[in-house]
JSON list of C-alpha atoms in Angstrom, two decimals:
[
{"chain": "A", "resi": 887, "resn": "MET", "atom": "CA", "xyz": [-90.32, 73.57, 6.82]},
{"chain": "A", "resi": 888, "resn": "GLU", "atom": "CA", "xyz": [-86.68, 73.32, 5.78]},
{"chain": "A", "resi": 889, "resn": "PRO", "atom": "CA", "xyz": [-85.23, 69.83, 5.23]},
{"chain": "A", "resi": 890, "resn": "PRO", "atom": "CA", "xyz": [-82.44, 68.89, 7.67]},
{"chain": "A", "resi": 891, "resn": "PHE", "atom": "CA", "xyz": [-78.84, 69.05, 6.52]},
{"chain": "A", "resi": 892, "resn": "ARG", "atom": "CA", "xyz": [-77.59, 65.90, 4.85]},
{"chain": "A", "resi": 893, "resn": "PHE", "atom": "CA", "xyz": [-73.97, 65.46, 3.81]},
{"chain": "A", "resi": 894, "resn": "GLY", "atom": "CA", "xyz": [-73.88, 63.48, 0.58]},
{"chain": "A", "resi": 895, "resn": "LEU", "atom": "CA", "xyz": [-70.37, 62.16, 1.15]},
{"chain": "A", "resi": 896, "resn": "GLU", "atom": "CA", "xyz": [-70.98, 60.87, 4.68]},
{"chain": "A", "resi": 897, "resn": "ARG", "atom": "CA", "xyz": [-70.22, 57.27, 3.72]},
{"chain": "A", "resi": 898, "resn": "VAL", "atom": "CA", "xyz": [-66.96, 58.33, 2.08]},
{"chain": "A", "resi": 899, "resn": "ARG", "atom": "CA", "xyz": [-66.08, 60.37, 5.18]},
{"chain": "A", "resi": 900, "resn": "ASP", "atom": "CA", "xyz": [-66.81, 57.32, 7.35]},
{"chain": "A", "resi": 901, "resn": "LEU", "atom": "CA", "xyz": [-64.50, 55.22, 5.16]},
{"chain": "A", "resi": 902, "resn": "ARG", "atom": "CA", "xyz": [-61.78, 57.84, 5.43]},
{"chain": "A", "resi": 903, "resn": "ALA", "atom": "CA", "xyz": [-62.21, 57.94, 9.22]},
{"chain": "A", "resi": 904, "resn": "HIS", "atom": "CA", "xyz": [-61.93, 54.14, 9.28]},
{"chain": "A", "resi": 905, "resn": "ASP", "atom": "CA", "xyz": [-58.78, 54.30, 7.14]},
{"chain": "A", "resi": 906, "resn": "GLU", "atom": "CA", "xyz": [-57.34, 56.87, 9.55]},
{"chain": "A", "resi": 907, "resn": "GLU", "atom": "CA", "xyz": [-58.08, 54.61, 12.53]},
{"chain": "A", "resi": 908, "resn": "GLN", "atom": "CA", "xyz": [-56.34, 51.71, 10.81]},
{"chain": "A", "resi": 909, "resn": "ALA", "atom": "CA", "xyz": [-53.36, 53.95, 10.03]},
{"chain": "A", "resi": 910, "resn": "LYS", "atom": "CA", "xyz": [-53.23, 54.95, 13.72]},
{"chain": "A", "resi": 911, "resn": "GLU", "atom": "CA", "xyz": [-53.21, 51.31, 14.77]},
{"chain": "A", "resi": 912, "resn": "GLN", "atom": "CA", "xyz": [-50.48, 50.45, 12.28]},
{"chain": "A", "resi": 913, "resn": "PHE", "atom": "CA", "xyz": [-48.43, 53.44, 13.43]},
{"chain": "A", "resi": 914, "resn": "ALA", "atom": "CA", "xyz": [-48.84, 52.38, 17.06]},
{"chain": "A", "resi": 915, "resn": "ALA", "atom": "CA", "xyz": [-47.77, 48.82, 16.19]},
{"chain": "A", "resi": 916, "resn": "SER", "atom": "CA", "xyz": [-44.70, 50.13, 14.33]},
{"chain": "A", "resi": 917, "resn": "LEU", "atom": "CA", "xyz": [-43.83, 52.40, 17.23]},
{"chain": "A", "resi": 918, "resn": "SER", "atom": "CA", "xyz": [-44.11, 49.50, 19.65]},
{"chain": "A", "resi": 919, "resn": "GLN", "atom": "CA", "xyz": [-41.95, 47.35, 17.39]},
{"chain": "A", "resi": 920, "resn": "ARG", "atom": "CA", "xyz": [-39.34, 50.09, 17.18]},
{"chain": "A", "resi": 921, "resn": "VAL", "atom": "CA", "xyz": [-39.26, 50.45, 20.98]},
{"chain": "A", "resi": 922, "resn": "ARG", "atom": "CA", "xyz": [-38.77, 46.69, 21.33]},
{"chain": "A", "resi": 923, "resn": "GLY", "atom": "CA", "xyz": [-35.99, 46.83, 18.71]},
{"chain": "A", "resi": 924, "resn": "GLU", "atom": "CA", "xyz": [-34.28, 49.62, 20.59]},
{"chain": "A", "resi": 925, "resn": "ALA", "atom": "CA", "xyz": [-34.47, 47.63, 23.83]},
{"chain": "A", "resi": 926, "resn": "MET", "atom": "CA", "xyz": [-33.01, 44.58, 22.06]},
{"chain": "A", "resi": 927, "resn": "LEU", "atom": "CA", "xyz": [-30.12, 46.67, 20.73]},
{"chain": "A", "resi": 928, "resn": "ARG", "atom": "CA", "xyz": [-29.40, 48.08, 24.19]},
{"chain": "A", "resi": 929, "resn": "ALA", "atom": "CA", "xyz": [-29.45, 44.58, 25.70]},
{"chain": "A", "resi": 930, "resn": "VAL", "atom": "CA", "xyz": [-27.01, 43.24, 23.07]},
{"chain": "A", "resi": 931, "resn": "GLU", "atom": "CA", "xyz": [-24.74, 46.28, 23.54]},
{"chain": "A", "resi": 932, "resn": "ASP", "atom": "CA", "xyz": [-24.76, 45.70, 27.31]},
{"chain": "A", "resi": 933, "resn": "ARG", "atom": "CA", "xyz": [-23.85, 42.03, 26.84]},
{"chain": "A", "resi": 934, "resn": "LEU", "atom": "CA", "xyz": [-21.07, 43.03, 24.43]},
{"chain": "A", "resi": 935, "resn": "ARG", "atom": "CA", "xyz": [-19.63, 45.54, 26.92]},
{"chain": "A", "resi": 936, "resn": "SER", "atom": "CA", "xyz": [-19.81, 42.92, 29.65]},
{"chain": "A", "resi": 937, "resn": "ALA", "atom": "CA", "xyz": [-18.10, 40.31, 27.45]},
{"chain": "A", "resi": 938, "resn": "ARG", "atom": "CA", "xyz": [-15.32, 42.74, 26.56]},
{"chain": "A", "resi": 939, "resn": "ARG", "atom": "CA", "xyz": [-14.87, 43.65, 30.20]},
{"chain": "A", "resi": 940, "resn": "ASP", "atom": "CA", "xyz": [-14.78, 39.97, 31.18]},
{"chain": "A", "resi": 941, "resn": "ALA", "atom": "CA", "xyz": [-12.22, 39.26, 28.45]},
{"chain": "A", "resi": 942, "resn": "GLY", "atom": "CA", "xyz": [-10.00, 42.04, 29.77]},
{"chain": "A", "resi": 943, "resn": "SER", "atom": "CA", "xyz": [-10.26, 40.84, 33.36]},
{"chain": "A", "resi": 944, "resn": "VAL", "atom": "CA", "xyz": [-9.16, 37.30, 32.41]},
{"chain": "A", "resi": 945, "resn": "HIS", "atom": "CA", "xyz": [-5.90, 38.67, 31.02]},
{"chain": "A", "resi": 946, "resn": "ALA", "atom": "CA", "xyz": [-5.20, 40.57, 34.23]},
{"chain": "A", "resi": 947, "resn": "GLY", "atom": "CA", "xyz": [-5.78, 37.60, 36.50]},
{"chain": "A", "resi": 948, "resn": "PRO", "atom": "CA", "xyz": [-3.00, 35.73, 38.39]},
{"chain": "A", "resi": 949, "resn": "ALA", "atom": "CA", "xyz": [-3.65, 32.38, 36.69]},
{"chain": "A", "resi": 950, "resn": "PRO", "atom": "CA", "xyz": [-2.23, 31.67, 33.24]},
{"chain": "A", "resi": 951, "resn": "VAL", "atom": "CA", "xyz": [-4.71, 31.94, 30.35]},
{"chain": "A", "resi": 952, "resn": "THR", "atom": "CA", "xyz": [-4.94, 29.11, 27.87]},
{"chain": "A", "resi": 953, "resn": "GLY", "atom": "CA", "xyz": [-5.24, 29.60, 24.16]},
{"chain": "A", "resi": 954, "resn": "ALA", "atom": "CA", "xyz": [-8.61, 27.85, 24.12]},
{"chain": "A", "resi": 955, "resn": "THR", "atom": "CA", "xyz": [-9.96, 30.33, 26.66]},
{"chain": "A", "resi": 956, "resn": "LEU", "atom": "CA", "xyz": [-8.75, 33.27, 24.57]},
{"chain": "A", "resi": 957, "resn": "VAL", "atom": "CA", "xyz": [-10.21, 31.81, 21.39]},
{"chain": "A", "resi": 958, "resn": "SER", "atom": "CA", "xyz": [-13.57, 31.07, 23.01]},
{"chain": "A", "resi": 959, "resn": "GLN", "atom": "CA", "xyz": [-13.76, 34.57, 24.47]},
{"chain": "A", "resi": 960, "resn": "GLN", "atom": "CA", "xyz": [-12.88, 36.10, 21.10]},
{"chain": "A", "resi": 961, "resn": "VAL", "atom": "CA", "xyz": [-15.50, 33.97, 19.34]},
{"chain": "A", "resi": 962, "resn": "TRP", "atom": "CA", "xyz": [-18.09, 35.03, 21.94]},
{"chain": "A", "resi": 963, "resn": "VAL", "atom": "CA", "xyz": [-17.22, 38.73, 21.52]},
{"chain": "A", "resi": 964, "resn": "GLU", "atom": "CA", "xyz": [-17.37, 38.43, 17.71]},
{"chain": "A", "resi": 965, "resn": "ARG", "atom": "CA", "xyz": [-20.74, 36.70, 17.95]},
{"chain": "A", "resi": 966, "resn": "LEU", "atom": "CA", "xyz": [-22.06, 39.49, 20.16]},
{"chain": "A", "resi": 967, "resn": "GLU", "atom": "CA", "xyz": [-20.67, 42.09, 17.74]},
{"chain": "A", "resi": 968, "resn": "ARG", "atom": "CA", "xyz": [-22.56, 40.40, 14.88]},
{"chain": "A", "resi": 969, "resn": "SER", "atom": "CA", "xyz": [-25.69, 40.34, 17.02]},
{"chain": "A", "resi": 970, "resn": "CYS", "atom": "CA", "xyz": [-25.20, 44.01, 17.78]},
{"chain": "A", "resi": 971, "resn": "ARG", "atom": "CA", "xyz": [-24.83, 44.89, 14.08]},
{"chain": "A", "resi": 972, "resn": "GLU", "atom": "CA", "xyz": [-27.91, 42.81, 13.27]},
{"chain": "A", "resi": 973, "resn": "ALA", "atom": "CA", "xyz": [-29.93, 44.50, 16.02]},
{"chain": "A", "resi": 974, "resn": "ALA", "atom": "CA", "xyz": [-28.80, 47.93, 14.74]},
{"chain": "A", "resi": 975, "resn": "ARG", "atom": "CA", "xyz": [-29.81, 46.97, 11.19]},
{"chain": "A", "resi": 976, "resn": "ARG", "atom": "CA", "xyz": [-33.21, 45.78, 12.42]},
{"chain": "A", "resi": 977, "resn": "LEU", "atom": "CA", "xyz": [-33.65, 49.02, 14.34]},
{"chain": "A", "resi": 978, "resn": "GLU", "atom": "CA", "xyz": [-32.97, 50.96, 11.14]},
{"chain": "A", "resi": 979, "resn": "ASP", "atom": "CA", "xyz": [-35.64, 48.83, 9.43]},
{"chain": "A", "resi": 980, "resn": "PHE", "atom": "CA", "xyz": [-38.05, 49.59, 12.27]},
{"chain": "A", "resi": 981, "resn": "ASP", "atom": "CA", "xyz": [-37.26, 53.30, 11.92]},
{"chain": "A", "resi": 982, "resn": "SER", "atom": "CA", "xyz": [-37.95, 53.10, 8.20]},
{"chain": "A", "resi": 983, "resn": "GLN", "atom": "CA", "xyz": [-41.26, 51.32, 8.80]},
{"chain": "A", "resi": 984, "resn": "LEU", "atom": "CA", "xyz": [-42.17, 53.89, 11.44]},
{"chain": "A", "resi": 985, "resn": "ARG", "atom": "CA", "xyz": [-41.54, 56.74, 8.99]},
{"chain": "A", "resi": 986, "resn": "ILE", "atom": "CA", "xyz": [-43.70, 55.01, 6.39]},
{"chain": "A", "resi": 987, "resn": "ARG", "atom": "CA", "xyz": [-46.52, 54.47, 8.90]},
{"chain": "A", "resi": 988, "resn": "ARG", "atom": "CA", "xyz": [-46.25, 58.08, 10.08]},
{"chain": "A", "resi": 989, "resn": "ASP", "atom": "CA", "xyz": [-46.58, 59.29, 6.48]},
{"chain": "A", "resi": 990, "resn": "GLU", "atom": "CA", "xyz": [-49.56, 56.99, 5.90]},
{"chain": "A", "resi": 991, "resn": "LEU", "atom": "CA", "xyz": [-51.23, 58.30, 9.05]},
{"chain": "A", "resi": 992, "resn": "THR", "atom": "CA", "xyz": [-50.60, 61.89, 7.99]},
{"chain": "A", "resi": 993, "resn": "ASP", "atom": "CA", "xyz": [-52.10, 61.22, 4.55]},
{"chain": "A", "resi": 994, "resn": "ALA", "atom": "CA", "xyz": [-55.14, 59.44, 6.01]},
{"chain": "A", "resi": 995, "resn": "SER", "atom": "CA", "xyz": [-55.71, 62.29, 8.44]},
{"chain": "A", "resi": 996, "resn": "ARG", "atom": "CA", "xyz": [-55.50, 64.86, 5.67]},
{"chain": "A", "resi": 997, "resn": "ARG", "atom": "CA", "xyz": [-57.95, 62.95, 3.48]},
{"chain": "A", "resi": 998, "resn": "ARG", "atom": "CA", "xyz": [-60.45, 62.77, 6.34]},
{"chain": "A", "resi": 999, "resn": "GLU", "atom": "CA", "xyz": [-59.92, 66.41, 7.29]},
{"chain": "A", "resi": 1000, "resn": "VAL", "atom": "CA", "xyz": [-60.65, 67.51, 3.72]},
{"chain": "A", "resi": 1001, "resn": "LEU", "atom": "CA", "xyz": [-64.06, 65.84, 3.91]},
{"chain": "A", "resi": 1002, "resn": "ASP", "atom": "CA", "xyz": [-64.67, 67.25, 7.39]},
{"chain": "A", "resi": 1003, "resn": "GLN", "atom": "CA", "xyz": [-63.96, 70.74, 6.09]},
{"chain": "A", "resi": 1004, "resn": "LEU", "atom": "CA", "xyz": [-66.22, 70.16, 3.08]},
{"chain": "A", "resi": 1005, "resn": "GLU", "atom": "CA", "xyz": [-68.99, 68.98, 5.39]},
{"chain": "A", "resi": 1006, "resn": "GLN", "atom": "CA", "xyz": [-68.56, 72.09, 7.57]},
{"chain": "A", "resi": 1007, "resn": "ARG", "atom": "CA", "xyz": [-68.72, 74.39, 4.53]},
{"chain": "A", "resi": 1008, "resn": "GLN", "atom": "CA", "xyz": [-71.83, 72.64, 3.22]},
{"chain": "A", "resi": 1009, "resn": "ARG", "atom": "CA", "xyz": [-73.44, 72.67, 6.68]},
{"chain": "A", "resi": 1010, "resn": "GLU", "atom": "CA", "xyz": [-72.74, 76.40, 6.97]},
{"chain": "A", "resi": 1011, "resn": "ALA", "atom": "CA", "xyz": [-74.09, 77.03, 3.47]},
{"chain": "A", "resi": 1012, "resn": "HIS", "atom": "CA", "xyz": [-77.21, 75.05, 4.36]},
{"chain": "A", "resi": 1013, "resn": "ARG", "atom": "CA", "xyz": [-77.64, 77.08, 7.55]},
{"chain": "A", "resi": 1014, "resn": "ARG", "atom": "CA", "xyz": [-77.25, 80.38, 5.68]},
{"chain": "A", "resi": 1015, "resn": "GLU", "atom": "CA", "xyz": [-79.71, 79.27, 3.01]},
{"chain": "A", "resi": 1016, "resn": "SER", "atom": "CA", "xyz": [-82.21, 78.21, 5.68]},
{"chain": "A", "resi": 1017, "resn": "GLU", "atom": "CA", "xyz": [-81.86, 81.56, 7.40]},
{"chain": "A", "resi": 1018, "resn": "ARG", "atom": "CA", "xyz": [-82.24, 83.38, 4.09]},
{"chain": "A", "resi": 1019, "resn": "ARG", "atom": "CA", "xyz": [-85.42, 81.46, 3.27]},
{"chain": "A", "resi": 1020, "resn": "ALA", "atom": "CA", "xyz": [-86.82, 81.97, 6.75]},
{"chain": "A", "resi": 1021, "resn": "GLY", "atom": "CA", "xyz": [-86.06, 85.70, 6.46]},
{"chain": "A", "resi": 1022, "resn": "ALA", "atom": "CA", "xyz": [-87.73, 85.82, 3.04]},
{"chain": "A", "resi": 1023, "resn": "GLU", "atom": "CA", "xyz": [-90.84, 84.07, 4.45]},
{"chain": "A", "resi": 1024, "resn": "LEU", "atom": "CA", "xyz": [-90.97, 86.52, 7.36]},
{"chain": "A", "resi": 1025, "resn": "ASP", "atom": "CA", "xyz": [-90.62, 89.42, 4.95]},
{"chain": "A", "resi": 1026, "resn": "GLU", "atom": "CA", "xyz": [-93.42, 87.97, 2.81]},
{"chain": "A", "resi": 1027, "resn": "MET", "atom": "CA", "xyz": [-95.69, 87.55, 5.84]},
{"chain": "A", "resi": 1028, "resn": "ALA", "atom": "CA", "xyz": [-94.91, 91.08, 7.01]},
{"chain": "A", "resi": 1029, "resn": "LEU", "atom": "CA", "xyz": [-95.69, 92.42, 3.53]},
{"chain": "A", "resi": 1030, "resn": "ARG", "atom": "CA", "xyz": [-99.06, 90.59, 3.50]},
{"chain": "A", "resi": 1031, "resn": "VAL", "atom": "CA", "xyz": [-99.95, 91.93, 6.95]},
{"chain": "A", "resi": 1032, "resn": "PHE", "atom": "CA", "xyz": [-98.96, 95.43, 5.86]},
{"chain": "A", "resi": 1033, "resn": "THR", "atom": "CA", "xyz": [-100.95, 95.12, 2.62]},
{"chain": "A", "resi": 1034, "resn": "ARG", "atom": "CA", "xyz": [-104.06, 93.85, 4.47]},
{"chain": "A", "resi": 1035, "resn": "ARG", "atom": "CA", "xyz": [-103.86, 96.63, 7.04]},
{"chain": "A", "resi": 1036, "resn": "ARG", "atom": "CA", "xyz": [-103.45, 99.22, 4.35]},
{"chain": "A", "resi": 1037, "resn": "ALA", "atom": "CA", "xyz": [-106.38, 97.85, 2.39]},
{"chain": "A", "resi": 1038, "resn": "ALA", "atom": "CA", "xyz": [-108.56, 97.83, 5.50]}
]
């Protein structure tokens, strides 16, 4: 009776699979963060366009515009521009983190796949060896039967 196949590095493979799952979760979190950052940037850009449009419509109105109104509108537009630049910078940071997480996930997947391939090769070698031994036992039994019949 042939012993069943046992992969000696199963615990290591399990650890690698766990590492890959963690890398997937971190990648998903980074992707979610990036999507939120992109939405924030779009929202700030929309507010900035609206503020610029509102500033232009005040100048075209029939009523006279005071200096305080112009200054406050300019301050508001500048504040939104800063917010827009900050949101763009944060989005770049999110993109950078996403690339890092993607690379980590790729590496974790490769490390696990290497062990999966090793396990498959060893399993196949075990199967071939089992078949070879079974064939050798059958040949031995056939030889004994032949020898007994010949002697009889």
